[in-house]
Amino acid sequence: MEDVYHVNEPISFTVQTKGASDNLCNDPQVNVGISNTEDATTAWSSPITFQTALLCGNIPGIDKEWRFGYQGEELPYQSALSPSPYQENSIAMERPGKYRIVAEFDEHVAEKEFQVISSDGGISVTGERIQYSN
């Protein structure tokens, strides 16, 4: 992920898991949410999934990847509450501000903060240069 995006600019990211899990019999899915850090409102979240409490007899390894926000691709899984695949896989923030993305999987959490700036003037970041405009 980038550190700075413009309003309505597409945002894409990948969540990867590696290691072992005793919950793989449930086919666990990553839960991802993006919230505005200034007012704690949810700006985007992955589909809701339903998990049962089955545990595997052995602890299998996991090496999995989920791709979010890649246009032309379906979301990496469908909602357990909906019979049809989740078709929309585009993510963009509609208003400027500071945001936090949080990914949770098997009781592990990863997060990153980023900023969304207005497309009409203000500050823009390109490579190593910061440009101000009026």
PDB file of C-alpha atoms in Angstrom:
ATOM      1  CA  MET A   1       0.000   0.000   0.000  1.00  0.00           C
ATOM      2  CA  GLU A   2       0.962   3.595  -0.516  1.00  0.00           C
ATOM      3  CA  ASP A   3       1.169   6.121   2.317  1.00  0.00           C
ATOM      4  CA  VAL A   4      -0.848   8.773   0.432  1.00  0.00           C
ATOM      5  CA  TYR A   5      -3.793   8.495  -1.980  1.00  0.00           C
ATOM      6  CA  HIS A   6      -6.010  11.074  -3.680  1.00  0.00           C
ATOM      7  CA  VAL A   7      -9.781  11.128  -3.140  1.00  0.00           C
ATOM      8  CA  ASN A   8     -11.406   8.400  -5.298  1.00  0.00           C
ATOM      9  CA  GLU A   9      -8.016   6.964  -6.315  1.00  0.00           C
ATOM     10  CA  PRO A  10      -8.145   3.149  -6.470  1.00  0.00           C
ATOM     11  CA  ILE A  11      -6.584   1.426  -3.459  1.00  0.00           C
ATOM     12  CA  SER A  12      -5.323  -2.143  -3.719  1.00  0.00           C
ATOM     13  CA  PHE A  13      -3.470  -4.377  -1.288  1.00  0.00           C
ATOM     14  CA  THR A  14      -2.647  -8.006  -0.576  1.00  0.00           C
ATOM     15  CA  VAL A  15      -2.922  -9.828   2.745  1.00  0.00           C
ATOM     16  CA  GLN A  16      -0.672 -12.880   3.128  1.00  0.00           C
ATOM     17  CA  THR A  17      -0.553 -15.508   5.845  1.00  0.00           C
ATOM     18  CA  LYS A  18       2.275 -17.939   6.492  1.00  0.00           C
ATOM     19  CA  GLY A  19       2.817 -20.414   9.277  1.00  0.00           C
ATOM     20  CA  ALA A  20       0.456 -22.860  10.970  1.00  0.00           C
ATOM     21  CA  SER A  21      -3.131 -22.774  12.176  1.00  0.00           C
ATOM     22  CA  ASP A  22      -5.370 -25.170  14.084  1.00  0.00           C
ATOM     23  CA  ASN A  23      -8.443 -23.514  12.515  1.00  0.00           C
ATOM     24  CA  LEU A  24      -7.988 -24.493   8.844  1.00  0.00           C
ATOM     25  CA  CYS A  25     -10.808 -27.047   8.918  1.00  0.00           C
ATOM     26  CA  ASN A  26     -13.114 -24.007   9.005  1.00  0.00           C
ATOM     27  CA  ASP A  27     -11.534 -22.478   5.870  1.00  0.00           C
ATOM     28  CA  PRO A  28     -10.894 -19.221   7.757  1.00  0.00           C
ATOM     29  CA  GLN A  29     -10.914 -15.975   5.827  1.00  0.00           C
ATOM     30  CA  VAL A  30      -9.128 -12.760   6.603  1.00  0.00           C
ATOM     31  CA  ASN A  31     -11.267  -9.916   7.930  1.00  0.00           C
ATOM     32  CA  VAL A  32     -10.240  -6.492   6.688  1.00  0.00           C
ATOM     33  CA  GLY A  33     -11.616  -3.065   7.521  1.00  0.00           C
ATOM     34  CA  ILE A  34     -10.671   0.499   6.672  1.00  0.00           C
ATOM     35  CA  SER A  35     -11.773   3.228   9.071  1.00  0.00           C
ATOM     36  CA  ASN A  36     -11.358   6.967   9.263  1.00  0.00           C
ATOM     37  CA  THR A  37      -9.078   7.624  12.254  1.00  0.00           C
ATOM     38  CA  GLU A  38     -10.557  11.079  12.904  1.00  0.00           C
ATOM     39  CA  ASP A  39     -14.154   9.975  13.534  1.00  0.00           C
ATOM     40  CA  ALA A  40     -13.777   6.143  13.696  1.00  0.00           C
ATOM     41  CA  THR A  41     -16.330   5.572  10.913  1.00  0.00           C
ATOM     42  CA  THR A  42     -15.962   2.485   8.741  1.00  0.00           C
ATOM     43  CA  ALA A  43     -15.063   3.445   5.173  1.00  0.00           C
ATOM     44  CA  TRP A  44     -14.808  -0.105   3.744  1.00  0.00           C
ATOM     45  CA  SER A  45     -14.837  -3.686   4.987  1.00  0.00           C
ATOM     46  CA  SER A  46     -14.475  -7.156   3.530  1.00  0.00           C
ATOM     47  CA  PRO A  47     -17.576  -9.364   3.264  1.00  0.00           C
ATOM     48  CA  ILE A  48     -18.815 -10.997   6.454  1.00  0.00           C
ATOM     49  CA  THR A  49     -17.932 -14.682   6.717  1.00  0.00           C
ATOM     50  CA  PHE A  50     -19.323 -17.350   9.005  1.00  0.00           C
ATOM     51  CA  GLN A  51     -17.027 -19.740  10.864  1.00  0.00           C
ATOM     52  CA  THR A  52     -17.869 -22.819  12.879  1.00  0.00           C
ATOM     53  CA  ALA A  53     -15.856 -24.115  15.816  1.00  0.00           C
ATOM     54  CA  LEU A  54     -14.278 -27.176  14.183  1.00  0.00           C
ATOM     55  CA  LEU A  55     -10.655 -27.832  15.026  1.00  0.00           C
ATOM     56  CA  CYS A  56      -8.362 -30.044  12.995  1.00  0.00           C
ATOM     57  CA  GLY A  57      -6.742 -33.078  14.595  1.00  0.00           C
ATOM     58  CA  ASN A  58      -3.348 -31.903  13.391  1.00  0.00           C
ATOM     59  CA  ILE A  59      -1.999 -28.412  12.849  1.00  0.00           C
ATOM     60  CA  PRO A  60      -1.673 -27.848   9.089  1.00  0.00           C
ATOM     61  CA  GLY A  61       0.549 -25.194   7.552  1.00  0.00           C
ATOM     62  CA  ILE A  62      -0.997 -22.211   5.865  1.00  0.00           C
ATOM     63  CA  ASP A  63       0.333 -20.164   2.999  1.00  0.00           C
ATOM     64  CA  LYS A  64      -2.521 -18.071   1.646  1.00  0.00           C
ATOM     65  CA  GLU A  65      -3.017 -14.744  -0.133  1.00  0.00           C
ATOM     66  CA  TRP A  66      -6.052 -12.472  -0.494  1.00  0.00           C
ATOM     67  CA  ARG A  67      -6.045  -9.625  -3.056  1.00  0.00           C
ATOM     68  CA  PHE A  68      -8.328  -6.655  -2.389  1.00  0.00           C
ATOM     69  CA  GLY A  69      -9.062  -3.689  -4.648  1.00  0.00           C
ATOM     70  CA  TYR A  70      -7.592  -5.114  -7.850  1.00  0.00           C
ATOM     71  CA  GLN A  71      -9.945  -4.011 -10.614  1.00  0.00           C
ATOM     72  CA  GLY A  72     -10.944  -6.762 -13.002  1.00  0.00           C
ATOM     73  CA  GLU A  73     -10.696  -9.403 -10.259  1.00  0.00           C
ATOM     74  CA  GLU A  74     -13.447 -10.680  -8.013  1.00  0.00           C
ATOM     75  CA  LEU A  75     -12.967 -10.348  -4.293  1.00  0.00           C
ATOM     76  CA  PRO A  76     -10.903 -13.278  -3.047  1.00  0.00           C
ATOM     77  CA  TYR A  77     -13.907 -15.006  -1.453  1.00  0.00           C
ATOM     78  CA  GLN A  78     -17.650 -14.662  -1.205  1.00  0.00           C
ATOM     79  CA  SER A  79     -19.751 -13.797   1.779  1.00  0.00           C
ATOM     80  CA  ALA A  80     -21.078 -16.795   3.663  1.00  0.00           C
ATOM     81  CA  LEU A  81     -24.330 -14.860   4.046  1.00  0.00           C
ATOM     82  CA  SER A  82     -24.838 -14.393   0.306  1.00  0.00           C
ATOM     83  CA  PRO A  83     -25.272 -17.208  -2.246  1.00  0.00           C
ATOM     84  CA  SER A  84     -23.600 -15.285  -5.072  1.00  0.00           C
ATOM     85  CA  PRO A  85     -19.932 -14.296  -5.351  1.00  0.00           C
ATOM     86  CA  TYR A  86     -19.011 -10.802  -4.259  1.00  0.00           C
ATOM     87  CA  GLN A  87     -18.353  -9.161  -7.646  1.00  0.00           C
ATOM     88  CA  GLU A  88     -17.207  -5.670  -6.681  1.00  0.00           C
ATOM     89  CA  ASN A  89     -13.489  -5.493  -5.965  1.00  0.00           C
ATOM     90  CA  SER A  90     -12.754  -1.779  -6.056  1.00  0.00           C
ATOM     91  CA  ILE A  91     -11.776   0.327  -3.083  1.00  0.00           C
ATOM     92  CA  ALA A  92     -11.490   4.139  -2.974  1.00  0.00           C
ATOM     93  CA  MET A  93     -11.997   6.713  -0.245  1.00  0.00           C
ATOM     94  CA  GLU A  94     -14.513   9.444  -1.069  1.00  0.00           C
ATOM     95  CA  ARG A  95     -13.248  12.076   1.342  1.00  0.00           C
ATOM     96  CA  PRO A  96      -9.850  13.316   2.507  1.00  0.00           C
ATOM     97  CA  GLY A  97      -8.504  12.325   5.900  1.00  0.00           C
ATOM     98  CA  LYS A  98      -6.392   9.830   7.787  1.00  0.00           C
ATOM     99  CA  TYR A  99      -7.349   6.175   7.569  1.00  0.00           C
ATOM    100  CA  ARG A 100      -6.313   2.911   9.192  1.00  0.00           C
ATOM    101  CA  ILE A 101      -6.542  -0.498   7.575  1.00  0.00           C
ATOM    102  CA  VAL A 102      -6.736  -3.469   9.936  1.00  0.00           C
ATOM    103  CA  ALA A 103      -6.432  -7.110   8.790  1.00  0.00           C
ATOM    104  CA  GLU A 104      -7.274  -9.925  11.222  1.00  0.00           C
ATOM    105  CA  PHE A 105      -6.667 -13.622  10.732  1.00  0.00           C
ATOM    106  CA  ASP A 106      -6.622 -16.436  13.287  1.00  0.00           C
ATOM    107  CA  GLU A 107      -6.226 -14.006  16.222  1.00  0.00           C
ATOM    108  CA  HIS A 108      -3.346 -12.136  14.514  1.00  0.00           C
ATOM    109  CA  VAL A 109      -3.701  -8.473  13.580  1.00  0.00           C
ATOM    110  CA  ALA A 110      -1.784  -6.288  11.108  1.00  0.00           C
ATOM    111  CA  GLU A 111      -2.516  -2.616  10.508  1.00  0.00           C
ATOM    112  CA  LYS A 112      -1.312   0.350   8.489  1.00  0.00           C
ATOM    113  CA  GLU A 113      -2.266   4.010   8.420  1.00  0.00           C
ATOM    114  CA  PHE A 114      -2.486   6.088   5.254  1.00  0.00           C
ATOM    115  CA  GLN A 115      -3.725   9.495   4.212  1.00  0.00           C
ATOM    116  CA  VAL A 116      -6.210  10.547   1.539  1.00  0.00           C
ATOM    117  CA  ILE A 117      -5.816  14.050   0.145  1.00  0.00           C
ATOM    118  CA  SER A 118      -8.040  16.222  -1.991  1.00  0.00           C
ATOM    119  CA  SER A 119      -7.498  16.016  -5.752  1.00  0.00           C
ATOM    120  CA  ASP A 120      -8.005  19.747  -6.268  1.00  0.00           C
ATOM    121  CA  GLY A 121      -4.950  21.517  -4.913  1.00  0.00           C
ATOM    122  CA  GLY A 122      -3.391  21.180  -1.504  1.00  0.00           C
ATOM    123  CA  ILE A 123      -0.420  18.911  -1.041  1.00  0.00           C
ATOM    124  CA  SER A 124       0.624  16.117  -3.346  1.00  0.00           C
ATOM    125  CA  VAL A 125       3.383  13.582  -3.015  1.00  0.00           C
ATOM    126  CA  THR A 126       5.249  12.254  -6.045  1.00  0.00           C
ATOM    127  CA  GLY A 127       8.220  10.008  -5.416  1.00  0.00           C
ATOM    128  CA  GLU A 128      10.562  11.827  -3.050  1.00  0.00           C
ATOM    129  CA  ARG A 129       9.182  15.338  -3.778  1.00  0.00           C
ATOM    130  CA  ILE A 130       6.440  17.114  -1.902  1.00  0.00           C
ATOM    131  CA  GLN A 131       4.632  19.792  -3.909  1.00  0.00           C
ATOM    132  CA  TYR A 132       2.314  22.478  -2.568  1.00  0.00           C
ATOM    133  CA  SER A 133      -0.275  24.161  -4.773  1.00  0.00           C
ATOM    134  CA  ASN A 134      -2.980  26.760  -4.248  1.00  0.00           C
TER     135      ASN A 134
END
